[in-house]
Short mmCIF file of C-alpha atoms and ligand atoms in Angstrom, two decimals:
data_model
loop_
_atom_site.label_atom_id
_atom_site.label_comp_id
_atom_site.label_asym_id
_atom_site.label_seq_id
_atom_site.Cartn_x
_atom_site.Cartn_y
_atom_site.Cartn_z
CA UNK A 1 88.59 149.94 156.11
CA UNK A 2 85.07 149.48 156.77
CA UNK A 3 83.00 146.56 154.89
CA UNK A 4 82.60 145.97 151.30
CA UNK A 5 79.67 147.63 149.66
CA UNK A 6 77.95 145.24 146.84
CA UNK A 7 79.85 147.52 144.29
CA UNK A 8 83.08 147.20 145.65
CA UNK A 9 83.05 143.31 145.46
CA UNK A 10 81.29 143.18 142.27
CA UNK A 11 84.56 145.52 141.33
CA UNK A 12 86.85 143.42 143.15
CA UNK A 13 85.76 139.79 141.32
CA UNK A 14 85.91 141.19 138.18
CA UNK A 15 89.42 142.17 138.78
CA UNK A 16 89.63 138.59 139.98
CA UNK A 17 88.40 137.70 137.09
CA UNK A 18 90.77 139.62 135.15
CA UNK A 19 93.64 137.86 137.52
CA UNK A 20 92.77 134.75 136.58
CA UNK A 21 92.68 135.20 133.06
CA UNK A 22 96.26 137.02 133.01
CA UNK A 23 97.46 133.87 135.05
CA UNK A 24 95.54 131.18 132.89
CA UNK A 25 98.35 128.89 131.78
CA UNK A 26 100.15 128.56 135.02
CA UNK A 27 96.52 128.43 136.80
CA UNK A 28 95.83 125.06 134.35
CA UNK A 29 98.99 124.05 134.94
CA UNK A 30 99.36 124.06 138.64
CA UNK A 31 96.05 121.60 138.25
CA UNK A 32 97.58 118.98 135.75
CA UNK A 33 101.15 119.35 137.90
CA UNK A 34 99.21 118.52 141.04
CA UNK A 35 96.18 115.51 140.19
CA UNK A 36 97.39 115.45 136.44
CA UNK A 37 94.12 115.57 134.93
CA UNK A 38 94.82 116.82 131.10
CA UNK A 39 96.30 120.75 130.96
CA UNK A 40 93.37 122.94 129.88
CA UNK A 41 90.31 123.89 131.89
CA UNK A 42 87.18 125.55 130.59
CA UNK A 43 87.21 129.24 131.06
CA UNK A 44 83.33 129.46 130.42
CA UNK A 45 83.62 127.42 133.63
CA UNK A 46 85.76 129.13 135.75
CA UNK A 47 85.47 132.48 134.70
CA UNK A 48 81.66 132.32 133.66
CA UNK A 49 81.67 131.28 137.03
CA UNK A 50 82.97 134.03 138.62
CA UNK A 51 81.70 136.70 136.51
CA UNK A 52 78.03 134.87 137.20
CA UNK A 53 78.56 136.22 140.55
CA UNK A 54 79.95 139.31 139.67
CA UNK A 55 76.21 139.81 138.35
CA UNK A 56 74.49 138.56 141.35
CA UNK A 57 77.07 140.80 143.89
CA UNK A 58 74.74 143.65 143.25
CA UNK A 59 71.47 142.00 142.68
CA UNK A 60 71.36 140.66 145.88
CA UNK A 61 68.11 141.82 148.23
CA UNK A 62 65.59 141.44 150.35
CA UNK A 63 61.53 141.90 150.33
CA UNK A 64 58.61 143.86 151.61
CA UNK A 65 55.89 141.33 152.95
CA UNK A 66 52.29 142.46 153.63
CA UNK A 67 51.35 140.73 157.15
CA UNK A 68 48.31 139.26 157.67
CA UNK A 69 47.48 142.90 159.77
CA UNK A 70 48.41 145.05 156.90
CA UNK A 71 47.05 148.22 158.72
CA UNK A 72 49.06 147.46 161.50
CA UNK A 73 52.39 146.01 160.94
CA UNK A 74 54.57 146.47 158.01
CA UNK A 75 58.30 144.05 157.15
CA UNK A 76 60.58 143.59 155.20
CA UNK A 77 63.81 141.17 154.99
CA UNK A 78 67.31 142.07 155.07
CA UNK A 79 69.83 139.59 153.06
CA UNK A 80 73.59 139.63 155.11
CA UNK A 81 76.47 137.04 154.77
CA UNK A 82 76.33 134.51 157.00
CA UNK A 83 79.76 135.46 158.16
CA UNK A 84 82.83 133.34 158.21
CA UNK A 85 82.83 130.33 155.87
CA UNK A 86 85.25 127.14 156.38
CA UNK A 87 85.26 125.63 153.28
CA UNK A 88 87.03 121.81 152.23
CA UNK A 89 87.58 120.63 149.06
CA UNK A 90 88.91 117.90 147.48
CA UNK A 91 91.40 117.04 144.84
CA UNK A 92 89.63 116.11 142.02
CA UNK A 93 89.50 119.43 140.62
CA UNK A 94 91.20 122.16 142.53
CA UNK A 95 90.82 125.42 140.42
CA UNK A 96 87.25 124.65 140.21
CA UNK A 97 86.39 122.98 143.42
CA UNK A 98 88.26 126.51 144.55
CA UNK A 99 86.12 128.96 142.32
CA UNK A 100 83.04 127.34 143.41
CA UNK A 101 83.63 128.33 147.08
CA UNK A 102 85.42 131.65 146.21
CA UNK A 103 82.61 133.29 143.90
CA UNK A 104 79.37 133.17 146.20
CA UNK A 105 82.03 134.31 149.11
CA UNK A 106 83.19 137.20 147.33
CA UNK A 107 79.68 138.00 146.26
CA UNK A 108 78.01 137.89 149.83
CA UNK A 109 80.64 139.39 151.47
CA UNK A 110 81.27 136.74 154.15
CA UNK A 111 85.06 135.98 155.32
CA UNK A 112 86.73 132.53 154.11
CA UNK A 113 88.98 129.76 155.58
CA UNK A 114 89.57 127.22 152.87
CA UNK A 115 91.49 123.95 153.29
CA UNK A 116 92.32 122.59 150.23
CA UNK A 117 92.97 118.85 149.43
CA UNK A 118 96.95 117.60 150.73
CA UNK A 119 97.38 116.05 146.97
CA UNK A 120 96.06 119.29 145.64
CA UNK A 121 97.16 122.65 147.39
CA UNK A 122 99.05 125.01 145.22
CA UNK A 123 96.06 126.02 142.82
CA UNK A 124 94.23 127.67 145.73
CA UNK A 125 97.04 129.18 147.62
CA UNK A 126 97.86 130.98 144.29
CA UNK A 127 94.19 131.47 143.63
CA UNK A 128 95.05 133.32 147.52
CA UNK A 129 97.97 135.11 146.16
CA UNK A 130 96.21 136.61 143.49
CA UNK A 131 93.27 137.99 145.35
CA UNK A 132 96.07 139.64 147.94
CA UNK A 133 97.64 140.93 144.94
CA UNK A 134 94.11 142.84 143.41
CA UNK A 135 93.70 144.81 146.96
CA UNK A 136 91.68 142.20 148.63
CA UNK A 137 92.50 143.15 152.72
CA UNK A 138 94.81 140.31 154.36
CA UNK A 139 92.23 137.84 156.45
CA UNK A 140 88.93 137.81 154.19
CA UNK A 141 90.20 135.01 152.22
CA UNK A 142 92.42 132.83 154.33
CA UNK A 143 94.12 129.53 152.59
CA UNK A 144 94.92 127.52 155.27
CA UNK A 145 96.70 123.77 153.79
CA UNK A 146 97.04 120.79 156.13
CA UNK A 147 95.39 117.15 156.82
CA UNK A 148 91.77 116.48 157.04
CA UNK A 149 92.12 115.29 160.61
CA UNK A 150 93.53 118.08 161.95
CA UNK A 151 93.20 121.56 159.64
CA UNK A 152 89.90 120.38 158.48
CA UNK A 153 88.69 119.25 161.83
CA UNK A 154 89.69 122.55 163.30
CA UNK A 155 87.77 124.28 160.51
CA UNK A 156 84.57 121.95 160.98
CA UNK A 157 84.49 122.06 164.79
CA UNK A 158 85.65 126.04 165.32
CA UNK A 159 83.01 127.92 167.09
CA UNK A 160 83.82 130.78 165.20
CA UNK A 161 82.85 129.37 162.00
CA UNK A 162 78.96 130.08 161.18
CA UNK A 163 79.03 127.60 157.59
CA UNK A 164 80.84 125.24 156.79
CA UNK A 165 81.05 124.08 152.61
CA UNK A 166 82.24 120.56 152.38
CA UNK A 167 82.70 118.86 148.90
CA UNK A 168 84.36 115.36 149.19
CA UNK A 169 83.81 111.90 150.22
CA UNK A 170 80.20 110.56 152.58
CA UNK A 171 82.50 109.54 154.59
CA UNK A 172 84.10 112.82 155.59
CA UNK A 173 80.52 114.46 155.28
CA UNK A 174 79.43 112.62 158.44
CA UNK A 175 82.20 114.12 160.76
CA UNK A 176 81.22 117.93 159.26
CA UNK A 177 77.69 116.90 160.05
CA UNK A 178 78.79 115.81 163.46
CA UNK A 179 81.10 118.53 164.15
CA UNK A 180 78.71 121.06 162.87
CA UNK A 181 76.22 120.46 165.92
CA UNK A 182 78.93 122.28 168.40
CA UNK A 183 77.56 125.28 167.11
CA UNK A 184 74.99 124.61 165.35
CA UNK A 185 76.68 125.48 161.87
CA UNK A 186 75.56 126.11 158.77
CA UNK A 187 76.15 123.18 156.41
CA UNK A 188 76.64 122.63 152.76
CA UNK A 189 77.52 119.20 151.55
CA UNK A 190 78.25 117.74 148.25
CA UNK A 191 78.99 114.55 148.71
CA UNK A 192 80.08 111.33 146.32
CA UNK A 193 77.43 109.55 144.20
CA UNK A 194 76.37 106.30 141.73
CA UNK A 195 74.63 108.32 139.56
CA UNK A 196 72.41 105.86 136.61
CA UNK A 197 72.67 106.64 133.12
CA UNK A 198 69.81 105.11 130.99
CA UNK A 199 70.26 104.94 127.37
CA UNK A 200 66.62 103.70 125.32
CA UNK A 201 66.65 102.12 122.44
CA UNK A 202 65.41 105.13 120.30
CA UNK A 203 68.25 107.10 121.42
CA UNK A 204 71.22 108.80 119.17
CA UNK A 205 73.00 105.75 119.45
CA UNK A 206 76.55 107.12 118.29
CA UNK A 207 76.45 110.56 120.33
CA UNK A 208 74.74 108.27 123.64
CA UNK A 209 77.71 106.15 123.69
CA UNK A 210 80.04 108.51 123.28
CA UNK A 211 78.09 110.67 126.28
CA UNK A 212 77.78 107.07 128.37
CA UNK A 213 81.59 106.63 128.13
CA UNK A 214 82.88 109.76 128.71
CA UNK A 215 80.19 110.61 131.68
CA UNK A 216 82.51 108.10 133.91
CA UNK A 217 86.02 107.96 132.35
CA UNK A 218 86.44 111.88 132.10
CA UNK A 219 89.06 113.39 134.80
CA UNK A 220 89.54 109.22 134.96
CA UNK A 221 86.59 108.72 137.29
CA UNK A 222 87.06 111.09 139.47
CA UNK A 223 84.05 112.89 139.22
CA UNK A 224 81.27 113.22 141.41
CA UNK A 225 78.69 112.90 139.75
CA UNK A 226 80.16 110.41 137.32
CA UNK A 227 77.25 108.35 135.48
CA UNK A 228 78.90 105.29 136.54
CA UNK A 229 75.98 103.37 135.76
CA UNK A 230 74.76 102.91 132.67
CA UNK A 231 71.37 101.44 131.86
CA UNK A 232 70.51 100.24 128.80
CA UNK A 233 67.35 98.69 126.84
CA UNK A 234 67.32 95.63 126.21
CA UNK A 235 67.11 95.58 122.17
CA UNK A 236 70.08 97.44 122.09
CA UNK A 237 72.30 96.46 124.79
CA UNK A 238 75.01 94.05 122.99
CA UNK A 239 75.33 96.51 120.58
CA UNK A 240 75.79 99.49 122.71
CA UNK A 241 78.28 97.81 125.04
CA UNK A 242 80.17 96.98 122.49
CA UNK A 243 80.19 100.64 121.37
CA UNK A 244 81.14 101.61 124.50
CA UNK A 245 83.98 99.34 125.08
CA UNK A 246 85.55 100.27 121.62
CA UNK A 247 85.64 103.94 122.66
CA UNK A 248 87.28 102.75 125.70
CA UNK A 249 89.77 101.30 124.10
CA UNK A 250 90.87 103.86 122.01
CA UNK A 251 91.24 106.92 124.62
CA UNK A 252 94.46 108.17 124.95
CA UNK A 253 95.33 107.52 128.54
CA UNK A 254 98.43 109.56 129.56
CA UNK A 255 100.81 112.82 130.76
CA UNK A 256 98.34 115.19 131.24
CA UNK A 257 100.73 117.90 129.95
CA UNK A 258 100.57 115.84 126.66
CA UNK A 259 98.45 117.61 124.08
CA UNK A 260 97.47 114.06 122.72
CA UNK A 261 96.67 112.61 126.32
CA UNK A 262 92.63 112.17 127.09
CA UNK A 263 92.54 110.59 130.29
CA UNK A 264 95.16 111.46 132.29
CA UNK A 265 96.24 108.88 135.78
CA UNK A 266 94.80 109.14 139.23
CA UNK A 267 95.96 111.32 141.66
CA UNK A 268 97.40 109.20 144.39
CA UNK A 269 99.25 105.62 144.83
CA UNK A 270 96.13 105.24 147.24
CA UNK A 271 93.19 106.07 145.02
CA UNK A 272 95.18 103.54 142.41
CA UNK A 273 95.07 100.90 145.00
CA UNK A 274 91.31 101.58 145.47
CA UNK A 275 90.14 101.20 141.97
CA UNK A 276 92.18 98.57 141.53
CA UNK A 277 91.00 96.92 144.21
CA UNK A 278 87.59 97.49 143.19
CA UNK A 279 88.12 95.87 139.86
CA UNK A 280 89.30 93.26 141.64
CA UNK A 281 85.77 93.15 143.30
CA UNK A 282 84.18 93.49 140.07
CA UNK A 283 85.33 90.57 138.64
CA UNK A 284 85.29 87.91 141.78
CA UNK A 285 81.74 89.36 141.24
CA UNK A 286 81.12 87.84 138.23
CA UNK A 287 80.85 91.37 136.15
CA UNK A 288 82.96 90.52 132.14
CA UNK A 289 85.63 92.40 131.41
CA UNK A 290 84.64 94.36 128.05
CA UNK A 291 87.77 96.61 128.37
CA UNK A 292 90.27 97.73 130.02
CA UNK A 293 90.58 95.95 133.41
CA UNK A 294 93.63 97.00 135.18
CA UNK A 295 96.37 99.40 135.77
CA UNK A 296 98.98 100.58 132.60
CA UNK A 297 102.15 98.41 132.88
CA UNK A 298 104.30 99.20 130.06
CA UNK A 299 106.92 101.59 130.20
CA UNK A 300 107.01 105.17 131.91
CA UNK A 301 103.48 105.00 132.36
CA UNK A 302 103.64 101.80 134.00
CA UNK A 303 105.10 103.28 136.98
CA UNK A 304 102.45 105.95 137.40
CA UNK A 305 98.76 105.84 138.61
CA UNK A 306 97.23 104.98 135.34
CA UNK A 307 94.43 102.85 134.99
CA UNK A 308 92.86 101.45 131.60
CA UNK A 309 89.30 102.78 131.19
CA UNK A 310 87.33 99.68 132.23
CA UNK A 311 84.07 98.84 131.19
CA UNK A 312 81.95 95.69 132.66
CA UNK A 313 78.94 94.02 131.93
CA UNK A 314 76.60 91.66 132.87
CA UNK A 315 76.57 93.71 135.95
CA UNK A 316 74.07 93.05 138.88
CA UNK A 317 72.12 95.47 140.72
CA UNK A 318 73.57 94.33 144.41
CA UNK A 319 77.46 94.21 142.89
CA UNK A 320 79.69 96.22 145.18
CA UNK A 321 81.12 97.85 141.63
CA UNK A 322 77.19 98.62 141.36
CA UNK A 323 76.76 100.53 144.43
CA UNK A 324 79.61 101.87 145.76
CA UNK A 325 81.37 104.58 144.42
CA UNK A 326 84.91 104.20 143.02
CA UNK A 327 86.00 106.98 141.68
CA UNK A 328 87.93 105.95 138.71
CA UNK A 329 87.14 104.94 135.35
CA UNK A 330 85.17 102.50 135.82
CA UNK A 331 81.76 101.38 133.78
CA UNK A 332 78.53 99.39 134.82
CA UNK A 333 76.77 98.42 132.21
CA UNK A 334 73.34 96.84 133.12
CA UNK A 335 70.62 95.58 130.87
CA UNK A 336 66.69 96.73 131.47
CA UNK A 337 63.38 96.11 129.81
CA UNK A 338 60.73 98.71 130.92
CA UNK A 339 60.32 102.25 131.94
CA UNK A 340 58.54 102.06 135.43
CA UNK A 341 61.41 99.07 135.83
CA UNK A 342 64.13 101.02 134.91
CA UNK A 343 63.51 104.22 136.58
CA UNK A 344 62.93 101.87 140.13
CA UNK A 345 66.01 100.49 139.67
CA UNK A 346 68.03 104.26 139.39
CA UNK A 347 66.23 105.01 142.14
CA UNK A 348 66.89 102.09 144.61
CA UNK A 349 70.96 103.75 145.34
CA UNK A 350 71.54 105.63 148.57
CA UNK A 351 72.87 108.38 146.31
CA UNK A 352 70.80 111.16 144.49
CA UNK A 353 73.17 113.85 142.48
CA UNK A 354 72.75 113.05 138.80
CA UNK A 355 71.14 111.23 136.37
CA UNK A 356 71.18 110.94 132.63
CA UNK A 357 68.35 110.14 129.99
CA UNK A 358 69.23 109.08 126.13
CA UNK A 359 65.71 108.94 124.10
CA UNK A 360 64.39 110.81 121.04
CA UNK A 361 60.94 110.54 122.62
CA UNK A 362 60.65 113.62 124.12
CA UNK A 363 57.35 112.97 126.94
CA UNK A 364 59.05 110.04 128.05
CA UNK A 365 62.54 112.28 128.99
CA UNK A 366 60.24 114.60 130.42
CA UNK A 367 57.99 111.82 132.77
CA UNK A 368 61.82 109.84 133.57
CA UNK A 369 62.78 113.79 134.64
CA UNK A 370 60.36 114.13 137.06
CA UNK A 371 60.88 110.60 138.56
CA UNK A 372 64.59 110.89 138.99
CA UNK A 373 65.76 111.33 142.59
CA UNK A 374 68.78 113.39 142.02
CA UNK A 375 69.79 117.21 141.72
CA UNK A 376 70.78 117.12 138.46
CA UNK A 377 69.14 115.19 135.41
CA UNK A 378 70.98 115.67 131.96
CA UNK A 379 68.86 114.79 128.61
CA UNK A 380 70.79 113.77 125.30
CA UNK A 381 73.60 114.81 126.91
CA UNK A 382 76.10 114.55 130.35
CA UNK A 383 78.54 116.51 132.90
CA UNK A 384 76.74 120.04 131.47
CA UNK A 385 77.75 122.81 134.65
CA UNK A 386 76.51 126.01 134.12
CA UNK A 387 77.02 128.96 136.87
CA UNK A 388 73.45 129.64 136.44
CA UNK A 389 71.94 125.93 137.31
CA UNK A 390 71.91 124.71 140.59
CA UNK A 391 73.94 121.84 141.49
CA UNK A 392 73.23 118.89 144.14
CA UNK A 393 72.54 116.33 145.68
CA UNK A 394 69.08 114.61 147.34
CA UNK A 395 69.72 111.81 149.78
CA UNK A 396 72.91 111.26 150.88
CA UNK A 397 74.69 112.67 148.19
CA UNK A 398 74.50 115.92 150.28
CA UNK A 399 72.40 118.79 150.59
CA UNK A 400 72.36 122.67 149.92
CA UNK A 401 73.00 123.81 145.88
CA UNK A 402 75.66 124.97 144.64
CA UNK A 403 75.72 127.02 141.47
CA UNK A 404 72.56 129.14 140.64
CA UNK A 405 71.10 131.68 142.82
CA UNK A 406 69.99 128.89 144.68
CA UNK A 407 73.85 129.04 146.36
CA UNK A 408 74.68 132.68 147.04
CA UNK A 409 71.51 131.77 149.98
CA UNK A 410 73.44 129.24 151.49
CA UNK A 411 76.11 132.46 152.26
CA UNK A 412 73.28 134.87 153.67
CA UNK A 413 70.89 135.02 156.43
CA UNK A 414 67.72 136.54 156.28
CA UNK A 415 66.11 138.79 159.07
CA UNK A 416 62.84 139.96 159.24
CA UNK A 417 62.38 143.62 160.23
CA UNK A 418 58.81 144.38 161.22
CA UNK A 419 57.32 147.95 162.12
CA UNK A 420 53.84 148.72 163.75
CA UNK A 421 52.41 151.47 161.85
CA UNK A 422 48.94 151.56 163.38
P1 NAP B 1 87.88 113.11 151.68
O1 NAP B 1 88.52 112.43 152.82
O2 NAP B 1 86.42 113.31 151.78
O3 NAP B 1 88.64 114.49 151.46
C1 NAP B 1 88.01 115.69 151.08
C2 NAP B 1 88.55 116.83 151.91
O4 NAP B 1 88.16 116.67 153.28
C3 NAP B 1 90.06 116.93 151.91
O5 NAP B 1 90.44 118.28 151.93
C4 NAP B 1 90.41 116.23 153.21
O6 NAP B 1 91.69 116.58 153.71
C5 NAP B 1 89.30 116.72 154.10
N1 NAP B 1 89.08 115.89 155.30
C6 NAP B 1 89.38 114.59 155.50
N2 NAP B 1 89.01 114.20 156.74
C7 NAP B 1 88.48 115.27 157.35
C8 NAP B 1 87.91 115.50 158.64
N3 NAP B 1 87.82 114.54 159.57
N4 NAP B 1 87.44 116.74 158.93
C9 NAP B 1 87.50 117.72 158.02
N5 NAP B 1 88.04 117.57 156.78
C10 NAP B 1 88.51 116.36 156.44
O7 NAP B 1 88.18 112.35 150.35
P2 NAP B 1 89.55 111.58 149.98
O8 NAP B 1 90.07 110.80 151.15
O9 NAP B 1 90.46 112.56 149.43
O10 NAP B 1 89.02 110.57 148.87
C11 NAP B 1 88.48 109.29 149.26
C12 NAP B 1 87.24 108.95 148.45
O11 NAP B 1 86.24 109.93 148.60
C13 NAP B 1 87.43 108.89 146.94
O12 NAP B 1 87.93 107.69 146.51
C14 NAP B 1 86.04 109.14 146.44
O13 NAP B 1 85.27 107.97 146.42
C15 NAP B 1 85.49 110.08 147.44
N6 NAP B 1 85.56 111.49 146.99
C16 NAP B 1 84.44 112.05 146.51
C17 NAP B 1 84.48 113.35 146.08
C18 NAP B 1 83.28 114.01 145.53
O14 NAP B 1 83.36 115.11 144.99
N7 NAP B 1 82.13 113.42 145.65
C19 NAP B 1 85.66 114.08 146.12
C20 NAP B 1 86.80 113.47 146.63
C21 NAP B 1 86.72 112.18 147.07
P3 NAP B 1 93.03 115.81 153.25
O15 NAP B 1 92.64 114.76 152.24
O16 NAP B 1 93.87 116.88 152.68
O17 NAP B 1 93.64 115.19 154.46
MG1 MG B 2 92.37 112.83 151.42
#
């Protein structure tokens, strides 16, 4: 069988597509059975996702350019896949984390090895199954599970792999970036972040801290670009915390496979003795305890990985709980008095993928927009994906997009073909 033309794999992901929707309740529950996170993921998401580059499979080209000799010489570009992609993910969200590597590969034709996370494996090998199963040839999409250190070292350092798309921990991102230089890979990295979330006074007060809450304790934390820290005007800041901290309270924390559950635990006896550990930190630090504060005791859920959504104030700038990133549910809240102020103080973070803005006053969103160092910058609202919008980071939160058109050019060289005509 010779190569995929642009119609065939626009064909073949909408029969993914179709797949995935037939297989949707074991799909969401292979997630929640795995990292727990609360059954039910969004379809618009995944799906969207998928039929997003369904679109783009066939819309894919290159250009005519006039040279600066126009009698002379004549080119044009040709878009190909880059070739074979090694793709890691992490654990925080396998079927997604898995769709967002799978869609721009299927839609630029390139070959994939994906390692999924050891916590988190079974939603991509059946993600695996399922292509085999719609006529996708054994070998284009290859799930290969096994540690970091080894399976994803292999993947990162094999000369035989032209890109490599990493989404996990700085950490990890430094041995792709290292590894990558035996052959001079291709590299996409979406790393962690700290990401500030600055709530003015004139803002929605009601819907901000609702957004402000839920833009760090969602999935329990363990998001990257969680808006773990929340910055908010001075007039307003008792009042707001205290918001905050009462919608802490009350969230269901629980069995993800219970309808009534909101947050569900953390994946791993490990990432539960790192959060805990950095609440620890937070208060030898001198942050207050607003809520939460610690792990779930009582009962069954006592001898799980559940932490109570924790929100802290009076935090500093320099606090370890300020600038490192957890990855659990837990809440900075910092007081500030002016704009220029306010938008240094977001800024000064090694980290760059997301930022959120709360004001009614709709040239100020716009001027804090522009000013933001990040990828992503949400107004009057937080943790909005869209297949269409490119998604990122600037510093060392990573590089490349993913999402958007902006991706499917991460999977595709360009070659210019020029012909003398005079
Ligand atoms: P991680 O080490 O970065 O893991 C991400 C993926 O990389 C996993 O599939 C992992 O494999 C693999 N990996 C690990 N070492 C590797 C290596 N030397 N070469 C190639 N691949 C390698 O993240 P983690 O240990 O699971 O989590 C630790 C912390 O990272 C979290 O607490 C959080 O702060 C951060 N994190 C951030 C994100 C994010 O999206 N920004 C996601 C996950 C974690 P195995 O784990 O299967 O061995
Ligand atoms: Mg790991």
């Amino acid at each position: 069988m010779g190569p995929f033309t642009p119609f065939e794999r626009q064909e073949l992901i909408l029969k993914f597509c179709d797949a995935i929707e037939a297989n949707w309740d074991e799909l969401c529950l292979l997630d929640t059975l795995e990292m727990g996170a609360p059954y039910g993921r969004s379809r618009r998401e995944i799906i969207g996702r998928l039929r997003f580059c369904a679109g783009l499979a066939t819309a894919l080209h290159g250009e005519t350019i006039a040279t600066s000799v126009p009698g002379e010489a004549f080119a044009y570009t040709l878009k190909e896949p880059v070739g074979v992609v090694g793709a890691i993910i992490p654990w925080n969200g396998p079927l997604p984390a898995t769709i967002w590597k799978l869609g721009p590969v299927l839609a630029t034709g390139c070959a994939l090895v994906l390692k999924p996370a050891e916590e988190a494996s079974l939603t991509a090998l059946r993600l695996g199954e399922l292509l085999l199963d719609i006529g996708l040839p054994p070998g284009v999409i290859n799930i290969v599970t096994g540690f970091g250190e080894t399976a994803g070292a292999a993947i990162a350092n094999h000369p035989d792999v032209d890109k490599v798309a990493f989404t996990g921990s700085n950490e990890t991102g430094r041995h792709i970036v290292r590894a990558s230089a035996s052959n001079m890979k291709r590299l996409s990295l979406e790393l962690g972040g700290k990401s500030p979330h600055i709530i003015f006074a004139d803002a929605d007060l009601e819907a901000a801290a609702r957004s402000a809450a839920m833009g760090v304790f969602a999935n329990s934390g363990q998001v990257c670009c969680a808006g773990t820290r929340v910055f908010i005007e001075k007039p307003i800041y008792d009042e707001f915390v205290a918001r905050v901290a009462e919608i802490a309270r009350h969230l269901k924390v629980g069995n993800g496979l219970d309808p009534a559950t909101e947050i569900g635990p953390l994946v791993s006896g490990q990432q539960l003795d790192r959060v805990v550990g950095y609440l620890d930190i937070g208060k030898r630090e001198g942050a207050e305890v607003l809520a939460g504060g610690g792990r779930l005791t009582e009962g069954a859920l006592g001898k799980g990985f559940f932490v109570q959504p924790t929100v802290f104030a009076n935090v500093g700038d320099s606090m370890r709980i300020a600038t490192e990133e957890i990855f659990g549910p837990v809440l900075s809240a910092i007081p500030f008095t002016e704009f220029d102020e306010v938008v240094a103080r977001a800024n000064d973070t090694r980290f760059g993928l997301a930022a959120g803005v709360w004001t009614r006053d709709l040239s100020k969103a716009h001027r804090i927009a522009a000013r933001i160092r990040a990828g992503s910058v949400w107004i009057n609202c937080y943790n909005i994906f869209d297949a269409a919008l490119p998604f990122g980071g600037y510093r060392e939160s990573g590089y490349g997009r993913e999402s958007g058109i902006q991706q499917l050019e991460e999977y595709m060289q360009v070659k210019a073909v020029t012909i003398q005509v005079g």
